[in-house]
Short mmCIF file of C-alpha atoms in Angstrom, two decimals:
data_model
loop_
_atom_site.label_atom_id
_atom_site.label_comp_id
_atom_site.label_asym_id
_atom_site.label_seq_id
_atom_site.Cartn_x
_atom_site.Cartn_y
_atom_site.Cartn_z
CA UNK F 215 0.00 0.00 0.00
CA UNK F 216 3.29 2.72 0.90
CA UNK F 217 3.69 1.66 -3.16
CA UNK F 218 0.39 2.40 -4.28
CA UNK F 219 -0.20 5.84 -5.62
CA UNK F 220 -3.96 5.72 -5.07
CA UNK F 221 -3.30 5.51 -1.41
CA UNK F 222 -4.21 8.11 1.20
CA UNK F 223 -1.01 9.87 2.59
CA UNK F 224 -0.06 8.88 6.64
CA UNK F 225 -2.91 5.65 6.67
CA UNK F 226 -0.85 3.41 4.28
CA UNK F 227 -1.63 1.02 7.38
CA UNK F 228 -5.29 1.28 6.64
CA UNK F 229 -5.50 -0.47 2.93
CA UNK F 230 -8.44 2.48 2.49
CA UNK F 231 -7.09 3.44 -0.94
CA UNK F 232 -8.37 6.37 -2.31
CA UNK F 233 -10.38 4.50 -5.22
CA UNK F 234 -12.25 3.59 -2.25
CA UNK F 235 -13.33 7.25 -0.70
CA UNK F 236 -16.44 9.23 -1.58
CA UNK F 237 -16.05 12.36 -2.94
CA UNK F 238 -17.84 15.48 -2.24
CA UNK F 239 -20.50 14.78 -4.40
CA UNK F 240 -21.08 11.42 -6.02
CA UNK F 241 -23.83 11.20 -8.42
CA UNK F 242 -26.90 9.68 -8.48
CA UNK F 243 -28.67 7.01 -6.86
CA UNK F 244 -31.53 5.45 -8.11
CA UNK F 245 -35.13 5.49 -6.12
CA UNK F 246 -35.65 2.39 -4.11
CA UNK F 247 -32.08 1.33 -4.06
CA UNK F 248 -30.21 0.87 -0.50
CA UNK F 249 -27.45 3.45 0.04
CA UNK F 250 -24.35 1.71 1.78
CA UNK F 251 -21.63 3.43 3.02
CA UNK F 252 -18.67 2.21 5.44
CA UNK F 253 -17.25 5.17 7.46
CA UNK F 254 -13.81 5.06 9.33
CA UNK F 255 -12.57 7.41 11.44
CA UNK F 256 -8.98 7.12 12.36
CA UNK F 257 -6.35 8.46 14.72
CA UNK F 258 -3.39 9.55 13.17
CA UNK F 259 -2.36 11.43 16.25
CA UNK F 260 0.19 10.62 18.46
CA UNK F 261 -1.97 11.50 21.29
CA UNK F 262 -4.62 9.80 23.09
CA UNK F 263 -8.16 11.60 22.24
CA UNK F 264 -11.23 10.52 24.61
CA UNK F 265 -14.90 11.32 24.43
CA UNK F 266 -15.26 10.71 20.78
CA UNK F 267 -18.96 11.04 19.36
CA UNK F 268 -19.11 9.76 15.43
CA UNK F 269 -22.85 10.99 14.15
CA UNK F 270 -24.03 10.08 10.34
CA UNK F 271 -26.90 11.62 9.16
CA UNK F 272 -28.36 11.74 6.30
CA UNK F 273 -30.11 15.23 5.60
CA UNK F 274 -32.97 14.89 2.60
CA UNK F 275 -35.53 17.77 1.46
CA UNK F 276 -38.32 17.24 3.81
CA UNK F 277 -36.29 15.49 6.92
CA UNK F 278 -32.97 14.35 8.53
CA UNK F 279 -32.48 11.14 9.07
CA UNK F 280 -29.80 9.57 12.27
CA UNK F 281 -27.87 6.52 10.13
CA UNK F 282 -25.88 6.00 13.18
CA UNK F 283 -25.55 2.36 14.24
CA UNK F 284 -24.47 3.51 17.98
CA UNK F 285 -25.32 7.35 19.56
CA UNK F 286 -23.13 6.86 22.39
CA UNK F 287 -19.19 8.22 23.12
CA UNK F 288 -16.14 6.04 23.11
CA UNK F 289 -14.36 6.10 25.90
CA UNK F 290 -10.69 6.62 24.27
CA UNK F 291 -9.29 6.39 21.19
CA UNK F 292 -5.40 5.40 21.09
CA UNK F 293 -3.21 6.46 17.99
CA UNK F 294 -3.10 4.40 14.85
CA UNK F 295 -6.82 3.17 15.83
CA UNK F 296 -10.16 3.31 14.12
CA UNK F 297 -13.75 3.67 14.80
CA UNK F 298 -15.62 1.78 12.32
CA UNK F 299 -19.31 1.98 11.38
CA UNK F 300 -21.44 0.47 8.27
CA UNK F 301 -25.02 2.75 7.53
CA UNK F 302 -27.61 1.68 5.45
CA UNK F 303 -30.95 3.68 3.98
CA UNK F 304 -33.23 2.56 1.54
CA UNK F 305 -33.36 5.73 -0.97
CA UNK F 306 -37.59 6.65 -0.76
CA UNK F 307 -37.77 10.17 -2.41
CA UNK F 308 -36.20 12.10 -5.30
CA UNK F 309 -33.87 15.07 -4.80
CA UNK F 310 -30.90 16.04 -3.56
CA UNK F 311 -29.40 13.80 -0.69
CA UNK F 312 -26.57 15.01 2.08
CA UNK F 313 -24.51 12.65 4.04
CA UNK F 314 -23.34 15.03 7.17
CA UNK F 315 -20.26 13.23 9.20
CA UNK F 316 -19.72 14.70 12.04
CA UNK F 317 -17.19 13.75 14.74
CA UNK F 318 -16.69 15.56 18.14
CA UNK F 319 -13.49 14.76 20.88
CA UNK F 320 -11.60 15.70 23.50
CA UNK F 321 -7.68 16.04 23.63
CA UNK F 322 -5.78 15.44 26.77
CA UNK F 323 -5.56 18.66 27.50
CA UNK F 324 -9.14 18.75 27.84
CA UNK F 325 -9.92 21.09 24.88
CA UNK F 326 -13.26 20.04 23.03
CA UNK F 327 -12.97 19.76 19.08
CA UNK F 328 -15.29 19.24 16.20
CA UNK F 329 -15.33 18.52 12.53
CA UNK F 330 -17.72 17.34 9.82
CA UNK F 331 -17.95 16.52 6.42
CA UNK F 332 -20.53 16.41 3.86
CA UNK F 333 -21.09 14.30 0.88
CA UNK F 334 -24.05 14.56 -1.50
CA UNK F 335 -26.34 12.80 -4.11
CA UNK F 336 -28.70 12.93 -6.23
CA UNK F 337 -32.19 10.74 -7.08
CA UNK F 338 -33.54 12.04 -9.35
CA UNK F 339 -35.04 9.63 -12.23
CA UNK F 340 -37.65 7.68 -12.12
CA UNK F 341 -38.12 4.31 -14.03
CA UNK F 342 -41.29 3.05 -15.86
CA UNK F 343 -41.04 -0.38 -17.33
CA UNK F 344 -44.50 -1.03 -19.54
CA UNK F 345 -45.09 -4.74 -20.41
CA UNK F 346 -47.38 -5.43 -23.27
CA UNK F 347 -48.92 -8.55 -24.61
CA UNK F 348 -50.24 -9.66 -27.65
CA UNK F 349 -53.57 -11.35 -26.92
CA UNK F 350 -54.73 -11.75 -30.70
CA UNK F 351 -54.19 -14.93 -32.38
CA UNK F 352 -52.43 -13.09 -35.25
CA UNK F 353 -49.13 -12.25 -35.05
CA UNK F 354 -48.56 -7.96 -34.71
CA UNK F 355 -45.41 -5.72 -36.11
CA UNK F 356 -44.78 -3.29 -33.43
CA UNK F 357 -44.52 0.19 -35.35
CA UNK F 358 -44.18 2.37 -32.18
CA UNK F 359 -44.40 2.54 -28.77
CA UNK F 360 -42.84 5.62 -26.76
CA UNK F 361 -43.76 7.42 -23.82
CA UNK F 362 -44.80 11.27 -23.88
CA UNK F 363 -43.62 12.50 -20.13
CA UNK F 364 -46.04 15.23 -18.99
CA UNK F 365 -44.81 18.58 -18.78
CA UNK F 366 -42.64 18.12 -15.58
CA UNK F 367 -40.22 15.33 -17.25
CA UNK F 368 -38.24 14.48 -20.11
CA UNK F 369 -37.96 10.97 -21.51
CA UNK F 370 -35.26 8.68 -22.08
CA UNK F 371 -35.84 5.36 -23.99
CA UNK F 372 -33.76 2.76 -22.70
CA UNK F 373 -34.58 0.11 -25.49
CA UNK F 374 -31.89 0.40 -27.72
CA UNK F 375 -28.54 -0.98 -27.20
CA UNK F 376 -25.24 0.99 -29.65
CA UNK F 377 -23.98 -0.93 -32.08
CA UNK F 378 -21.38 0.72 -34.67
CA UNK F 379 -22.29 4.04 -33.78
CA UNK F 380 -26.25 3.61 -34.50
CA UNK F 381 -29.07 2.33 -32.38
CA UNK F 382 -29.86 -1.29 -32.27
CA UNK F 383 -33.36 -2.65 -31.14
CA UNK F 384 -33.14 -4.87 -27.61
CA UNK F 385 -35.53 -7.04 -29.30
CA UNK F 386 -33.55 -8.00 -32.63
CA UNK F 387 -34.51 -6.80 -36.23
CA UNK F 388 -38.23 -8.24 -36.71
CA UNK F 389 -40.36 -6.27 -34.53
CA UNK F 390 -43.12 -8.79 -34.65
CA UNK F 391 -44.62 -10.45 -31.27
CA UNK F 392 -46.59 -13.59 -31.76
CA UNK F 393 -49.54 -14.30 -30.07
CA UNK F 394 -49.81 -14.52 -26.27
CA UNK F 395 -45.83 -13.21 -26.38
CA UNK F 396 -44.86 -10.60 -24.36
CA UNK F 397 -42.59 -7.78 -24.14
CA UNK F 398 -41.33 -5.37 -21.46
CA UNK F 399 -40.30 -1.48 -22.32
CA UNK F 400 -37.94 0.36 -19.98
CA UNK F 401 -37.71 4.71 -19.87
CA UNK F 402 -35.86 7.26 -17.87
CA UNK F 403 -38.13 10.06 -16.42
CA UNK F 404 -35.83 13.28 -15.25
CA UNK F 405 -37.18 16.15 -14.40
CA UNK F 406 -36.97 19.63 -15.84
CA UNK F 407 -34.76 21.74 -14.31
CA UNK F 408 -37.66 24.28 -13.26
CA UNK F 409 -39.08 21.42 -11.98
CA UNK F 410 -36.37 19.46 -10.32
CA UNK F 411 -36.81 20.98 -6.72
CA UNK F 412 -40.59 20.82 -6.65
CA UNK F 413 -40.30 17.14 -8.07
CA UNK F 414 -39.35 16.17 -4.82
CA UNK F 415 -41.73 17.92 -2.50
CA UNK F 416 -44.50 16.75 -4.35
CA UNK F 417 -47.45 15.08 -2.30
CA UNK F 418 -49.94 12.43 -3.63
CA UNK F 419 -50.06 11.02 -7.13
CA UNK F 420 -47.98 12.28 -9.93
CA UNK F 421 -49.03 12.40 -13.49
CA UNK F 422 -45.83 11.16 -15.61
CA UNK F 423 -46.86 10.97 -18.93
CA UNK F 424 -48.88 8.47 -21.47
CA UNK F 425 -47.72 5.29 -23.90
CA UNK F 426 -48.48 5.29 -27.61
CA UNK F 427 -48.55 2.09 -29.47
CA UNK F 428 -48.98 1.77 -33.09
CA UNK F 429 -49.20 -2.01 -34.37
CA UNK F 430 -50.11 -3.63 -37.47
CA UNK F 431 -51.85 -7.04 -38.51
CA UNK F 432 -50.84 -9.66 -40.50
CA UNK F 433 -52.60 -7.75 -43.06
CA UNK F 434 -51.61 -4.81 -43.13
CA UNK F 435 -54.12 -2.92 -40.89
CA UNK F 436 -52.86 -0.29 -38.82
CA UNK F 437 -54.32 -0.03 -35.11
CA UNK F 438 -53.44 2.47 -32.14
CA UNK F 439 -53.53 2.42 -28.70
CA UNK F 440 -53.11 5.62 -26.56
CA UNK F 441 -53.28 5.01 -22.41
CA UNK F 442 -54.95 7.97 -19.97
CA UNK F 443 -51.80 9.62 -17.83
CA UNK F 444 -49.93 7.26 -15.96
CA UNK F 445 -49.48 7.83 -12.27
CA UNK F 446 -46.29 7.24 -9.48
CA UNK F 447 -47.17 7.53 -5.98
CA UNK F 448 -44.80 10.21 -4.44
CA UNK F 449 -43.74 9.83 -0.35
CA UNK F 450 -46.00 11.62 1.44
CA UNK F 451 -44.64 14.77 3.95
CA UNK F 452 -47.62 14.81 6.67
CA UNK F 453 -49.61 17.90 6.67
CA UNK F 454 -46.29 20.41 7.43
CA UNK F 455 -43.18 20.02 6.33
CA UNK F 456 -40.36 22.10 8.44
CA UNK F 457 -36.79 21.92 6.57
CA UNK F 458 -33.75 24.20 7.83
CA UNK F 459 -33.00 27.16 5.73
CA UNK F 460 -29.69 29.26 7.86
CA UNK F 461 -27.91 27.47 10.82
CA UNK F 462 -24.55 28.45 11.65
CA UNK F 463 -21.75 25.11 11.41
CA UNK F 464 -20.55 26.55 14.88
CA UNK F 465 -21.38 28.75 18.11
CA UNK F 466 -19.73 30.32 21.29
CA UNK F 467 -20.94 28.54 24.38
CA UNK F 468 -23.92 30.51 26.16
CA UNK F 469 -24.35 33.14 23.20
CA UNK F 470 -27.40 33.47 20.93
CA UNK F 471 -27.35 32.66 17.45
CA UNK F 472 -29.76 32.86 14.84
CA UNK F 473 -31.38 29.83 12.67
CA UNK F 474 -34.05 30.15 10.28
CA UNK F 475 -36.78 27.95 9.24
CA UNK F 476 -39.17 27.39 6.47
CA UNK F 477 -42.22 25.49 7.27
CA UNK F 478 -44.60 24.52 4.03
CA UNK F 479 -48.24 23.34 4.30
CA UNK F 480 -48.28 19.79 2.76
CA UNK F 481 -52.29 19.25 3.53
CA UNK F 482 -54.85 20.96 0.99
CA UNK F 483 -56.58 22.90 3.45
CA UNK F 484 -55.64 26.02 5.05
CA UNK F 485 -53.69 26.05 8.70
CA UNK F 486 -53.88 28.94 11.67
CA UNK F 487 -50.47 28.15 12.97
CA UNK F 488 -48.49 29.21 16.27
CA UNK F 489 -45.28 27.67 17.32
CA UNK F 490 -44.28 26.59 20.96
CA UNK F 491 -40.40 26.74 22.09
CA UNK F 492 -39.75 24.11 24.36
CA UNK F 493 -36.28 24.18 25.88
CA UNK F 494 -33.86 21.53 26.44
CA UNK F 495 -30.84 20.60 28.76
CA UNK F 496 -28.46 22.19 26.51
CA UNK F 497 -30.18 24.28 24.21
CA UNK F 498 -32.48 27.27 25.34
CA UNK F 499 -35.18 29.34 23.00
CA UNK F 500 -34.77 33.19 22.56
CA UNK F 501 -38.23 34.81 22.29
CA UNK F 502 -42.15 34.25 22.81
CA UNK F 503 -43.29 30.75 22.51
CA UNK F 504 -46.92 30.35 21.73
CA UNK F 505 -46.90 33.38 19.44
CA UNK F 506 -49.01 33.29 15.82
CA UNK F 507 -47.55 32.29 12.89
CA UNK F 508 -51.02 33.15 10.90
CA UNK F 509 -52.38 31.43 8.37
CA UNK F 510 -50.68 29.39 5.50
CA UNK F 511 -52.86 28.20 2.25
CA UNK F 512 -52.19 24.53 1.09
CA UNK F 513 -48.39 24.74 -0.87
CA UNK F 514 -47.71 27.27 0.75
CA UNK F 515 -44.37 28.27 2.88
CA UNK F 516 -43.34 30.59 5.17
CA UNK F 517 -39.98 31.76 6.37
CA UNK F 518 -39.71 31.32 10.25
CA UNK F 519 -36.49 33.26 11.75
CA UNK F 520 -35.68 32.25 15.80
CA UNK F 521 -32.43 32.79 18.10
CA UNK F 522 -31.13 30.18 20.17
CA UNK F 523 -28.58 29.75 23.49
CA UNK F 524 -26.72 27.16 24.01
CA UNK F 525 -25.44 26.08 27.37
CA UNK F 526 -23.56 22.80 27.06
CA UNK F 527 -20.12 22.35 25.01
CA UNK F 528 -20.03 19.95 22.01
CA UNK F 529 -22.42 18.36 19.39
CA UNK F 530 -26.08 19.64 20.42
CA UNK F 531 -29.27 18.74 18.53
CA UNK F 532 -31.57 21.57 18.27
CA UNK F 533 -35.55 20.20 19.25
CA UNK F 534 -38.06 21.59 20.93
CA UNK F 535 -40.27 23.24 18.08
CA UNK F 536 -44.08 22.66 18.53
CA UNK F 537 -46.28 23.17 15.73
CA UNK F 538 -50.36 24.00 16.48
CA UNK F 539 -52.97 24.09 13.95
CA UNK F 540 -55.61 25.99 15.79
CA UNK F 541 -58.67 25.04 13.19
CA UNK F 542 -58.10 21.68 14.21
CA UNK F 543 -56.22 21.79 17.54
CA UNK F 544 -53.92 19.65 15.94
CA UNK F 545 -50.39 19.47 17.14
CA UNK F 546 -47.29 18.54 14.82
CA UNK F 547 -43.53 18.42 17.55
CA UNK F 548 -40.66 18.27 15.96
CA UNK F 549 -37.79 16.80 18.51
CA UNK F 550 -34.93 16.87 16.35
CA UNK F 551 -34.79 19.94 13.60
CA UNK F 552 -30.49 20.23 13.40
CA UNK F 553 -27.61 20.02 15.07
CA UNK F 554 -24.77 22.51 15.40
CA UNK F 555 -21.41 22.36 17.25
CA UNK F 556 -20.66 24.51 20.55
CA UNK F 557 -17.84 25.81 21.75
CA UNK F 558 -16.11 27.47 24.13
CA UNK F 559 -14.84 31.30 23.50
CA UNK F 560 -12.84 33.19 25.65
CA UNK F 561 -12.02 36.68 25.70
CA UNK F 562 -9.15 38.50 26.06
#
């Protein structure tokens, strides 16, 4: 591995070449396919380092999700030694995906530190495989059959194979299909770029687009088929969706700091909202809880600005936001909205 120029420099030891590390951003990854990662973090200290808290999460558009196998501190950490962790997450909405790292220790001097690293994807195709069958007793020549997306999405057929620079049916020259055969048609849906970010957010059923099919007998007739809109089924959000717009990546210990949030009414009726501020053992709400947010109309969002104090050192999740619909008297908590690193500043 000290040979190998694909190594990382100082963890030889490791065999972690660098073929092996994500990069900052990494493509795509498809819908409904498991996203594995293997994190390591090593020592390559001289020094002992105790307390250490190793955090994945993975941040999507509508929530943040803990990947963590274990939440809890190791003890110590000698030099030349690894923490090790495998995460897992079946991919179940489209958009843009963040893998946050973060990793907070304590030297033996007893000074607190913090880093974290991000890595990001995207998922943002989705795949329609049509299967149609002949059910005639005559065999049929297949003149078309394509896919027009709806206005959201452009297409990609994925039926043709290159051959010598030109397209080559998957199903040979003779486009025929006998009776009772069958045949299965694959596309690519992406959406527009002006529609890319709302593609995700979407609630309910989607429209996609329709399938045209031109065939012809054994004689010669020419028939056509054209399908009503096809539908996906999008993940639902609830009835309010609260994502983080502005959080700082670090604060002074027992100073405020500002967030701000953006709340978006999922449900198709309209809310009355107010928000309640609950504090925590280590972070502490600036302001009036129970105040009115007013009302938001179904797709609509609103821009929710608050100031925090923190009073313990270290990695701190931010919870504590309470959500009240007052038409309903329906309450929506939200017990763990960010996290954000604390520290200790002195001054001189």
């Amino acid at each position: 591995m000290q040979n190998d120029p694909s190594t990382i420099k100082g963890a030889e030891t490791l065999m972690l070449g660098e073929m092996l590390t994500l990069p900052q951003n990494f493509g795509n990854i498809f819908l409904g396919e498991t996203f594995s990662s293997y994190i390591s973090v090593h020592n390559d200290s001289s020094q002992v380092v105790k307390d250490i808290l190793v955090k994945a999460d993975l941040q999507t558009s509508s929530q943040r999700l803990n990947l963590s196998a274990s939440n809890s501190t190791v003890a110590e950490l000698k030099p030349e030694c690894c923490i090790d962790d495998v995460i897992h997450h079946e991919v179940k909405e489209i958009g843009t995906h963040i893998l946050v790292c973060a990793v907070s220790y304590t030297t033996q001097y007893g000074e607190k530190l913090y880093f974290r690293k991000f890595f990001k994807f995207q998922t943002d195709e989705v795949f329609l495989e049509a299967q149609i069958q002949n059910i005639t007793t005559s065999p049929m020549f297949m003149e078309k059959v394509s896919l027009e997306p709806s206005m959201m999405y452009n297409v990609t057929e994925l039926n043709t194979v290159t051959h010598q620079d030109h397209g080559v049916s998957t199903f040979g020259k003779m486009s025929y299909l006998q009776p009772m055969d069958t045949r299965q048609y694959l596309y690519c849906l992406t959406p527009k770029p002006e529609y890319a970010e709302k593609a995700g957010v979407i609630k309910g059923v989607t429209v996609i687009g329709k399938l045209d099919i031109v065939w012809k007998t054994n004689l010669g007739e020419r028939g056509r088929l054209q399908t009503s809109q096809l539908q996906r089924m999008a993940p639902g959000y609830g009835d309010i969706r609260l994502s983080m717009e502005v959080i700082p990546d670090t604060v002074s210990l027992e100073e405020p700091f500002d967030i701000r949030c953006k709340i978006t009414n999922c449900s198709e009726r309209t809310m009355d909202l107010l928000v309640d501020m609950i504090n925590t053992a280590s972070v502490h709400w600036c302001g009036v809880s129970g105040r009115p947010l007013g009302k938001l109309s179904p797709g609509a969002s609103l821009s929710l600005p608050l100031t925090l104090l923190a009073s313990v050192q270290g990695l701190q999740t931010i919870s504590g936001l309470r959500l009240t619909d007052s038409f309903l008297k329906r309450t929506y908590e939200y017990d763990d909205v960010a996290q954000v690193c604390v520290v200790f500043s002195s001054q001189f």
